[in-house]
Coordinates of C-alpha atoms in Angstrom, one line a residue:
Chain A
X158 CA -0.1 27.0 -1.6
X159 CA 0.4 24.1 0.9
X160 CA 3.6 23.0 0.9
X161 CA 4.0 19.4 3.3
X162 CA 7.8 19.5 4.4
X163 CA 9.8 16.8 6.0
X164 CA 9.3 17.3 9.6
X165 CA 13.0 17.1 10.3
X166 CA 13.1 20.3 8.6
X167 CA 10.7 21.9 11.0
X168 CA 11.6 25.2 12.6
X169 CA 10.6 25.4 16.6
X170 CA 8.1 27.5 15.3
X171 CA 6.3 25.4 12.7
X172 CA 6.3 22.5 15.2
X173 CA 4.9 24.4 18.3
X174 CA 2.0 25.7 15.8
X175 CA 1.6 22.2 13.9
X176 CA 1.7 20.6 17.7
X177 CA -0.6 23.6 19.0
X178 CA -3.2 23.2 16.2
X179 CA -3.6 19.1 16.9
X180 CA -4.4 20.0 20.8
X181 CA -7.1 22.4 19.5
X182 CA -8.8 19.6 17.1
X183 CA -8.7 17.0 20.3
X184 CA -10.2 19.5 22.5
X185 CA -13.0 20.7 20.3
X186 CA -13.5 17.0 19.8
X187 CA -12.7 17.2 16.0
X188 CA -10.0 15.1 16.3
X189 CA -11.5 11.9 17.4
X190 CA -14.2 12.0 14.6
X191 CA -11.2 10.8 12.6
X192 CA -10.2 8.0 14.6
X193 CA -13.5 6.5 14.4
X194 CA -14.0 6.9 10.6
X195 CA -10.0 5.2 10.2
X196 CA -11.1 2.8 13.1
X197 CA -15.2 2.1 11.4
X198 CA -12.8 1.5 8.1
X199 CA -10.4 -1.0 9.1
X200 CA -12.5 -3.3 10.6
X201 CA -15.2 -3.4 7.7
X202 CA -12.3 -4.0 4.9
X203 CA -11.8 -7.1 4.5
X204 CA -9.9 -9.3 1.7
X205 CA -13.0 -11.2 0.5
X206 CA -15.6 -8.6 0.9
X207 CA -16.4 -4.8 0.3
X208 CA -13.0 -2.5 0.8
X209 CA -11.9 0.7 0.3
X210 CA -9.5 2.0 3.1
X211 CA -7.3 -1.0 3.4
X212 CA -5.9 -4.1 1.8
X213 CA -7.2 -2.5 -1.8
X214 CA -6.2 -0.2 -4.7
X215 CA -7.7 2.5 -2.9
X216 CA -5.8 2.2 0.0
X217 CA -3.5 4.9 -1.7
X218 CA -6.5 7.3 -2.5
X219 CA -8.4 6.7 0.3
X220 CA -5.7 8.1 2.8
X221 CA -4.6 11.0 0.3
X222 CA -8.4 11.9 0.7
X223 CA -8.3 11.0 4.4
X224 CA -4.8 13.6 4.9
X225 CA -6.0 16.3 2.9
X226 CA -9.6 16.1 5.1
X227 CA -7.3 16.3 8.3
X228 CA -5.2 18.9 6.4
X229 CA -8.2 20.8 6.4
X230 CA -9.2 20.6 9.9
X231 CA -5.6 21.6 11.1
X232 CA -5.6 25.0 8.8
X233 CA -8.9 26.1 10.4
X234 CA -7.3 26.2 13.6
X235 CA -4.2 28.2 12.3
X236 CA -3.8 28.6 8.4
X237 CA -0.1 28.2 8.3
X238 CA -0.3 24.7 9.2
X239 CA 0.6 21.9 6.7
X240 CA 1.0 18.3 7.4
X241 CA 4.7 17.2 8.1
X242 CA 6.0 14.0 6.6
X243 CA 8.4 11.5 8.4
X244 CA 10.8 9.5 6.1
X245 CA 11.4 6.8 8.4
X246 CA 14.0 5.4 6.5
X247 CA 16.6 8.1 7.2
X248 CA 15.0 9.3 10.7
X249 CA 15.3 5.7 12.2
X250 CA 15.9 5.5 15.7
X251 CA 14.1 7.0 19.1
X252 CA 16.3 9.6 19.0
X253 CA 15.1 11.1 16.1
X254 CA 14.0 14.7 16.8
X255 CA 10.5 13.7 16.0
X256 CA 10.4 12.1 19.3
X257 CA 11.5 15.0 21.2
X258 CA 9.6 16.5 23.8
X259 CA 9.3 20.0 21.9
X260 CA 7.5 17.8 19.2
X261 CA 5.4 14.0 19.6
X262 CA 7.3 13.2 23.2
X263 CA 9.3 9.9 23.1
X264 CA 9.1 5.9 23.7
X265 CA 6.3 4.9 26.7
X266 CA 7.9 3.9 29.7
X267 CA 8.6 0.0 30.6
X268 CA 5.9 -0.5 33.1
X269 CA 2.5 0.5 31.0
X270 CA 3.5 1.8 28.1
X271 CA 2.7 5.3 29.0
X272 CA 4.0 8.5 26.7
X273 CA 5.2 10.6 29.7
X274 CA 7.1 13.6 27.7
X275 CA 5.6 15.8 25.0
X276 CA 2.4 17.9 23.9
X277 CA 0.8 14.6 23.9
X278 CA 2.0 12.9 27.1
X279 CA -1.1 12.0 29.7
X280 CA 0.4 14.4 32.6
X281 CA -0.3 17.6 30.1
X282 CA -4.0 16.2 30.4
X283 CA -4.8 17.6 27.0
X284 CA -4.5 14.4 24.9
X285 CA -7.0 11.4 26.6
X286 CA -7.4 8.2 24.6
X287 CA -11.7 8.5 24.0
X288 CA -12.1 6.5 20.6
X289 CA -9.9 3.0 22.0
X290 CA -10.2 -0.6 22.0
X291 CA -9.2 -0.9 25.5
X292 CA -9.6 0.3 29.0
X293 CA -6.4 2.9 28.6
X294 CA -7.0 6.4 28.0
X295 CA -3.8 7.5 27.5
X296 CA -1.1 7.9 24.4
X297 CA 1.2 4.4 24.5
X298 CA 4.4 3.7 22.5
X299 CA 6.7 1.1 22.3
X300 CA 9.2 2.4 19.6
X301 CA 11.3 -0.5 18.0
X302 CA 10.2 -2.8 20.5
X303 CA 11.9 -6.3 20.0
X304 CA 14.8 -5.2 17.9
X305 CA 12.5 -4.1 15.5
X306 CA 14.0 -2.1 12.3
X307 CA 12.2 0.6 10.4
X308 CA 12.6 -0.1 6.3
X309 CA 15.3 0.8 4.6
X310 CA 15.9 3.3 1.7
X311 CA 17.0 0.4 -0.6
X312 CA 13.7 -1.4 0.7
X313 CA 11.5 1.1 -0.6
X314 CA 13.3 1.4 -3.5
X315 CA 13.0 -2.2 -4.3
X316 CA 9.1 -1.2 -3.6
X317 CA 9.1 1.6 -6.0
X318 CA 10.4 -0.2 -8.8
X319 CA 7.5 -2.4 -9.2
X320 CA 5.9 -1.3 -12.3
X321 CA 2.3 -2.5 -11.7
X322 CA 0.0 -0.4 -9.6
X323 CA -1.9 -3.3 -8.3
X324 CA -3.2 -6.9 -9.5
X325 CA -5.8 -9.0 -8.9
X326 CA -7.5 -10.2 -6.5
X327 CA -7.0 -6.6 -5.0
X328 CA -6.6 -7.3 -1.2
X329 CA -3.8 -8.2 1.0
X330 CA -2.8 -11.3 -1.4
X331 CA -1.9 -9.4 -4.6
X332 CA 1.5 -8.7 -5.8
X333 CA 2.2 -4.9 -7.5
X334 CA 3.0 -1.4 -5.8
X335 CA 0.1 -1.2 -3.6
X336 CA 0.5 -4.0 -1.8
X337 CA 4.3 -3.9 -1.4
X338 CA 4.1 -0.5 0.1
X339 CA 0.8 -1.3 2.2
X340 CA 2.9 -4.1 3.4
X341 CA 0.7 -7.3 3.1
X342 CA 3.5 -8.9 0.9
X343 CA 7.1 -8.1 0.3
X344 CA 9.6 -6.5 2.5
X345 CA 6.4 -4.6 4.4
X346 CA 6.8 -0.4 4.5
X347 CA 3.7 0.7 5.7
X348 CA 1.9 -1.9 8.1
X349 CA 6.0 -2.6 9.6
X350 CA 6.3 1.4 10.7
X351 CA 2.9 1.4 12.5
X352 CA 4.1 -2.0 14.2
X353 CA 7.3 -0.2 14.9
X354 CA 6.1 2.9 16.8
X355 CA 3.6 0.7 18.9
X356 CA 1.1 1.5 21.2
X357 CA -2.1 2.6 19.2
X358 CA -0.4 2.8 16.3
X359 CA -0.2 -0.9 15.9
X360 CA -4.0 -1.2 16.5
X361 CA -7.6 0.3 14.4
X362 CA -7.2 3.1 16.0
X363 CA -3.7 3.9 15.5
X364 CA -5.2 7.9 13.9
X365 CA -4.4 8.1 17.8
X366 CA -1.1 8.8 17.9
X367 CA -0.2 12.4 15.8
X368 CA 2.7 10.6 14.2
X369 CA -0.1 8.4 12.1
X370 CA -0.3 11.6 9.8
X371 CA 3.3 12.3 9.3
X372 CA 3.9 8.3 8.6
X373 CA 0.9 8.4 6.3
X374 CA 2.0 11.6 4.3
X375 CA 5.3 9.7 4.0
X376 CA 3.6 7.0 2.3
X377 CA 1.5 9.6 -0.2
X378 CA 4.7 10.7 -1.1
X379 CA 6.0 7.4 -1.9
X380 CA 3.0 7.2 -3.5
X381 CA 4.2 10.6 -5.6
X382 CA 7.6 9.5 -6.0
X383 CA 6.2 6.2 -8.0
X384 CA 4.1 8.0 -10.0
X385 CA 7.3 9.9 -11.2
X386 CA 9.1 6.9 -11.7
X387 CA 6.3 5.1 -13.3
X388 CA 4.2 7.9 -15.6
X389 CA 2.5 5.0 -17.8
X390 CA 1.5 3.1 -15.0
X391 CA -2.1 4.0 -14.1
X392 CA -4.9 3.2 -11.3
X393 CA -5.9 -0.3 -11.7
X394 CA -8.2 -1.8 -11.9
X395 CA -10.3 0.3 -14.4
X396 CA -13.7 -0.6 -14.3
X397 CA -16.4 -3.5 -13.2
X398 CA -14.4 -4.9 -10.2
X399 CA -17.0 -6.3 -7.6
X400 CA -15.8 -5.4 -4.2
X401 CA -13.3 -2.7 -5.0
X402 CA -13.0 0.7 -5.6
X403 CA -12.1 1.2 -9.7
X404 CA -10.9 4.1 -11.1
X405 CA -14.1 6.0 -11.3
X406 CA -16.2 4.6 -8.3
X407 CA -17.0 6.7 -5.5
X408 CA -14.8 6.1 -2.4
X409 CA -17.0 6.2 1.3
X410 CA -17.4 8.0 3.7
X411 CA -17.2 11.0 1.4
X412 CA -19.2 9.4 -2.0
X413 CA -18.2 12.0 -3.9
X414 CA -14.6 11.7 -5.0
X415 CA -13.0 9.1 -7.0
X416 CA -9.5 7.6 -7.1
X417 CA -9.4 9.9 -10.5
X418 CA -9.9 12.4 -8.8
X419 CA -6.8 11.7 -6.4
X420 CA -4.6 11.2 -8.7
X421 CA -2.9 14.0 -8.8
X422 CA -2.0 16.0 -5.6
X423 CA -0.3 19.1 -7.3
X424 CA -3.8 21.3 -7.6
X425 CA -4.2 20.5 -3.2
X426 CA -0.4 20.6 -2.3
X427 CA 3.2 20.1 -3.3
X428 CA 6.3 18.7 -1.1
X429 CA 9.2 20.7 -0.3
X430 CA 11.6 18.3 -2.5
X431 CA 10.5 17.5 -6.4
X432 CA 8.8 14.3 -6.5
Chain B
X4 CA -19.6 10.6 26.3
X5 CA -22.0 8.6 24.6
X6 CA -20.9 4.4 24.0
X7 CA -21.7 2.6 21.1
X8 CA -21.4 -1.1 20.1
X9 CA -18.3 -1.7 17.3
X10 CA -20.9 -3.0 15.1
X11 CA -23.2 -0.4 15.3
X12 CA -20.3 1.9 14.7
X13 CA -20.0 -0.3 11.6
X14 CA -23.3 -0.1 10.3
X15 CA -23.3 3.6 10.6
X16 CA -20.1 3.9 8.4
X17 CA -19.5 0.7 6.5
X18 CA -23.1 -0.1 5.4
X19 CA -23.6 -3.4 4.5
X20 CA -20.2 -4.6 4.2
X21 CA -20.9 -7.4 7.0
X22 CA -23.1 -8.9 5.1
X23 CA -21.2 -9.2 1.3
X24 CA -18.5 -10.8 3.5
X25 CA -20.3 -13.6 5.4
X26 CA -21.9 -14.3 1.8
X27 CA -18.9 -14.0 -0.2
X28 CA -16.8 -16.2 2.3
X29 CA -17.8 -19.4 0.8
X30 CA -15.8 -18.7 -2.5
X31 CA -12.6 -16.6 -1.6
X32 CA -10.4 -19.7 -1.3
X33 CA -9.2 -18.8 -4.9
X34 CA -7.6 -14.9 -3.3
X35 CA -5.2 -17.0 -1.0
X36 CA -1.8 -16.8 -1.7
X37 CA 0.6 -19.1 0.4
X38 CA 2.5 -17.9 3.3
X39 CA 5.2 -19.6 5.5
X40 CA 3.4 -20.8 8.1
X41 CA -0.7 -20.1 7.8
X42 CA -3.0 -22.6 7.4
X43 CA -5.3 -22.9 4.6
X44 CA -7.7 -20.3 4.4
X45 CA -10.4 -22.6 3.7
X46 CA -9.8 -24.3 6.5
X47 CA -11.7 -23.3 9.9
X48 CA -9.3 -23.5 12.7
X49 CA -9.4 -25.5 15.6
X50 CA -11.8 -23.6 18.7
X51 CA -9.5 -23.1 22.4
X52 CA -9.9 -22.3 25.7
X53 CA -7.1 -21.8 28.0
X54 CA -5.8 -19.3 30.5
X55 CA -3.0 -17.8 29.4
X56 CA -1.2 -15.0 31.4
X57 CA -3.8 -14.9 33.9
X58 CA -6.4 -14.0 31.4
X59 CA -9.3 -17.1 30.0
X60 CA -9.0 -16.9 26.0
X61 CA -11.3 -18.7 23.7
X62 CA -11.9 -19.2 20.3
X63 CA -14.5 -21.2 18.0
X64 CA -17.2 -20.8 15.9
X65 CA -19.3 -17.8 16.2
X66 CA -23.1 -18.3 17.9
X67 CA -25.7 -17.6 15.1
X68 CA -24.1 -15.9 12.2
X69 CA -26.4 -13.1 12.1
X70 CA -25.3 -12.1 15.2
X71 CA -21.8 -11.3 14.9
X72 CA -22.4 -10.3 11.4
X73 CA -20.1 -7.1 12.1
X74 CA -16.8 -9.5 12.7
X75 CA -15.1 -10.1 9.5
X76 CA -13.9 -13.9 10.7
X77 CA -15.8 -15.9 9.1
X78 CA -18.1 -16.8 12.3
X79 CA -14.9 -17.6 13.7
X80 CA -14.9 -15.8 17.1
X81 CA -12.2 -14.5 19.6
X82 CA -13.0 -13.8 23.3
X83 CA -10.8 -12.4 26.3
X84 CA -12.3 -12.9 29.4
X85 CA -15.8 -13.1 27.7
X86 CA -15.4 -10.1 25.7
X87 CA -15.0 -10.2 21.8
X88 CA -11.8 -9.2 20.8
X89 CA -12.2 -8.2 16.9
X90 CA -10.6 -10.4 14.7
X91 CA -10.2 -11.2 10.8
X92 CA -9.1 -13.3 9.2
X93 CA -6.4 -12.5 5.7
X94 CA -6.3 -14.1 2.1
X95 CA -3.5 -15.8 3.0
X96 CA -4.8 -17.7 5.9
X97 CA -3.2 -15.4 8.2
X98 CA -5.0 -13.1 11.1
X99 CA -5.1 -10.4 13.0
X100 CA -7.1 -8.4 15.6
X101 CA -7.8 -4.8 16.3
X102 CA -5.2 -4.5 19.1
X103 CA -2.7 -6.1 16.2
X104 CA -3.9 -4.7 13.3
X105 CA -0.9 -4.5 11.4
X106 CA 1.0 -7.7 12.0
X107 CA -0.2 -11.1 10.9
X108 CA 0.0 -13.9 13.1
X109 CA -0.6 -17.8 12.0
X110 CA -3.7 -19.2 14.0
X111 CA -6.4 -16.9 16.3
X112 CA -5.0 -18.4 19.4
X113 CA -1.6 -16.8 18.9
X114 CA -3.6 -13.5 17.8
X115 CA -5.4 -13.8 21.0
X116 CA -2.1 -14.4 23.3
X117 CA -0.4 -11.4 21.8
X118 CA -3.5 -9.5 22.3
X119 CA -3.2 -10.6 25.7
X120 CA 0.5 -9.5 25.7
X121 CA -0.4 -6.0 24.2
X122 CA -2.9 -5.4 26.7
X123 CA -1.2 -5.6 29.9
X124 CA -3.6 -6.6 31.8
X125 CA -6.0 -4.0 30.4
X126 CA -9.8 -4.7 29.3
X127 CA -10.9 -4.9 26.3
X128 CA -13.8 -2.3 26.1
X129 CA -16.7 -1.8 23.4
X130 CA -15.9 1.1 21.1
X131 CA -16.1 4.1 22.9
X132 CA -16.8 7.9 20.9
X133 CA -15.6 10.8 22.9

């Protein structure tokens, strides 16, 4: 059974395998098929047209999809590995052991932004920047850049209070969970960590930097943990929405799973605390 | 390493998308929702041209819709020394690029000066697949 633990929880072990199994996927080139597809994604969704990966309800089961596809990938490579999650509201600061250089490698330096410690640092010549925006081909970070602070626990409380999955008009506008946690509206959870770690992360193809799956399998907990809170709230909308993904639509690129169907994680994984 | 235009990369994965949007643009002024700050969504902001940190930026109307049918702007189009910077544009009125994808900024010519500031001097490049 997959288990996805909180990476501060990680033994060396788990982390040199979990790291390990991420430089295999980049070098057989598996990796960056999942930049493009997030990349491809965010700049086709848009708030007054088709969407499904972003800015919608099925932002939520569109990434659980998207993790457990990755998830996949990484136990090929070695079957013990899960995907960590980062709860960046108690691991908030650079000096979090996530950023060490046994793990993701720290802040990029002043001059260019360059990650220079780490698995995934440009001098270990095993991580190059191929699916980018821009004429830089190596990892970049700028970790809480400006005086920039990561959400709080009481923030994402306030978030999980919110009774209402989502409301209309389903994009970046709308008022409910969803949005809240995506970040459009609100205090911002989601969209503030990615602008917090910097670099790629704060661009379409953030999937760039490894820490894009432990923020993201953060947020499907959140995700979890609402649920939980909230077990008469369901996936809205329902049915006959033009534009967005209801309930029982097909979600691209994979046309063959539903938010229904992602409703539940229990029968793909659990976490390592009770939801 | 084969290199492939961002919209063809589009129409490979997102279908038609481009197309709904341009058509549905006319009547989305109802999805805004006001933020400090943002203009109107229904309102087409003003086009630039100016060098800012070195670097020319300009914005304006898109040439022929059809052509730039892969940028979610509203023909509204965003270049840094000649090269299209991807831009959209929110519900709200509000913008952002694919080198800020995650934090909204007011009008596209301070999307395209913190674009500048993000790149460092760097090119913006077509989308390139390893």
């Amino acid at each position: 059974m997959t288990v996805r633990k909180n990476q501060a929880t990680l033994t060396a072990d788990e982390k040199r395998r979990f790291t390990a199994a991420l430089l295999e996927l980049k070098r057989s080139g598996r990796y960056d098929t999942f930049v493009t597809t997030h990349n491809a994604f965010i700049m086709s969704d848009t708030d007054d047209g088709d969407r499904v990966g972003h800015r919608s309800p099925s932002f939520l089961p569109w990434h659980r999809r998207f993790l457990m596809e990755f998830e996949e990938a990484l136990k090929s490579v070695d079957a013990t590995v899960t995907l960590p999650y980062w709860d960046w509201t108690a691991d908030r600061t650079p000096r979090s052991s996530l950023w060490a250089p046994d793990f993701l490698g720290g802040t990029g330096r002043a001059r260019d932004g360059q990650v220079t410690d780490g698995p995934f640092a440009r001098t270990g010549g095993r991580w190059p920047i191929n699916v980018r925006v821009d004429g830089r081909d190596y990892l970049r970070r700028d970790l809480g850049a400006a005086g920039r602070q990561l959400p709080t626990r009481a923030e994402v409380d306030s978030v999980l209070a919110m009774e209402t999955y989502d409301t209309a008009p389903w994009n970046s506008a709308s008022d409910g969970f969803r949005n809240h946690l995506e970040g459009w509206r609100g205090v911002n959870l989601h969209n503030r960590v990615h602008v917090w770690v910097g670099g790629q992360m704060a661009t379409g193809v953030s999937p760039n930097d490894p820490v894009f799956w432990l923020h993201h399998a953060f947020v499907d907990k959140l995700w979890a943990d609402w649920q939980a809170r909230h077990p008469r709230s369901a996936y809205l909308p329902a049915a006959g929405t033009r534009n967005v993904v209801d309930l029982h639509d097909t979600m691209r690129p994979w046309n063959d799973v539903t938010p229904a169907d992602m409703l539940d994680h229990t029968p793909h994984y659990t976490f390592d605390t009770a939801a | 390493m084969s290199s492939i235009t961002r919209r063809r990369a589009l129409g490979v994965a997102a279908g038609a998308a481009s197309a709904v949007t341009v058509l549905a643009r006319t009547g989305q002024a109802a999805a805004s929702a006001p933020r400090a700050a943002a203009p109107a969504a229904d309102s087409d902001p003003a086009p630039f041209d100016e060098v800012y940190q070195g670097r020319r930026i300009q914005g304006g109307p898109a040439h022929g819709g059809g052509h730039h049918g892969g940028h979610h702007a509203g023909g509204y189009s965003v270049t840094i020394d000649g090269r299209e910077l991807h831009v959209m544009r929110n519900a709200d009125g509000t913008w952002i690029s694919v080198i800020n994808h995650y934090e909204p900024v007011a009008t596209p010519r301070a999307l395209a000066r913190a674009a500048v500031r993000e790149l460092q001097g760097a090119p913006l490049v077509p989308l390139t697949l390893g």
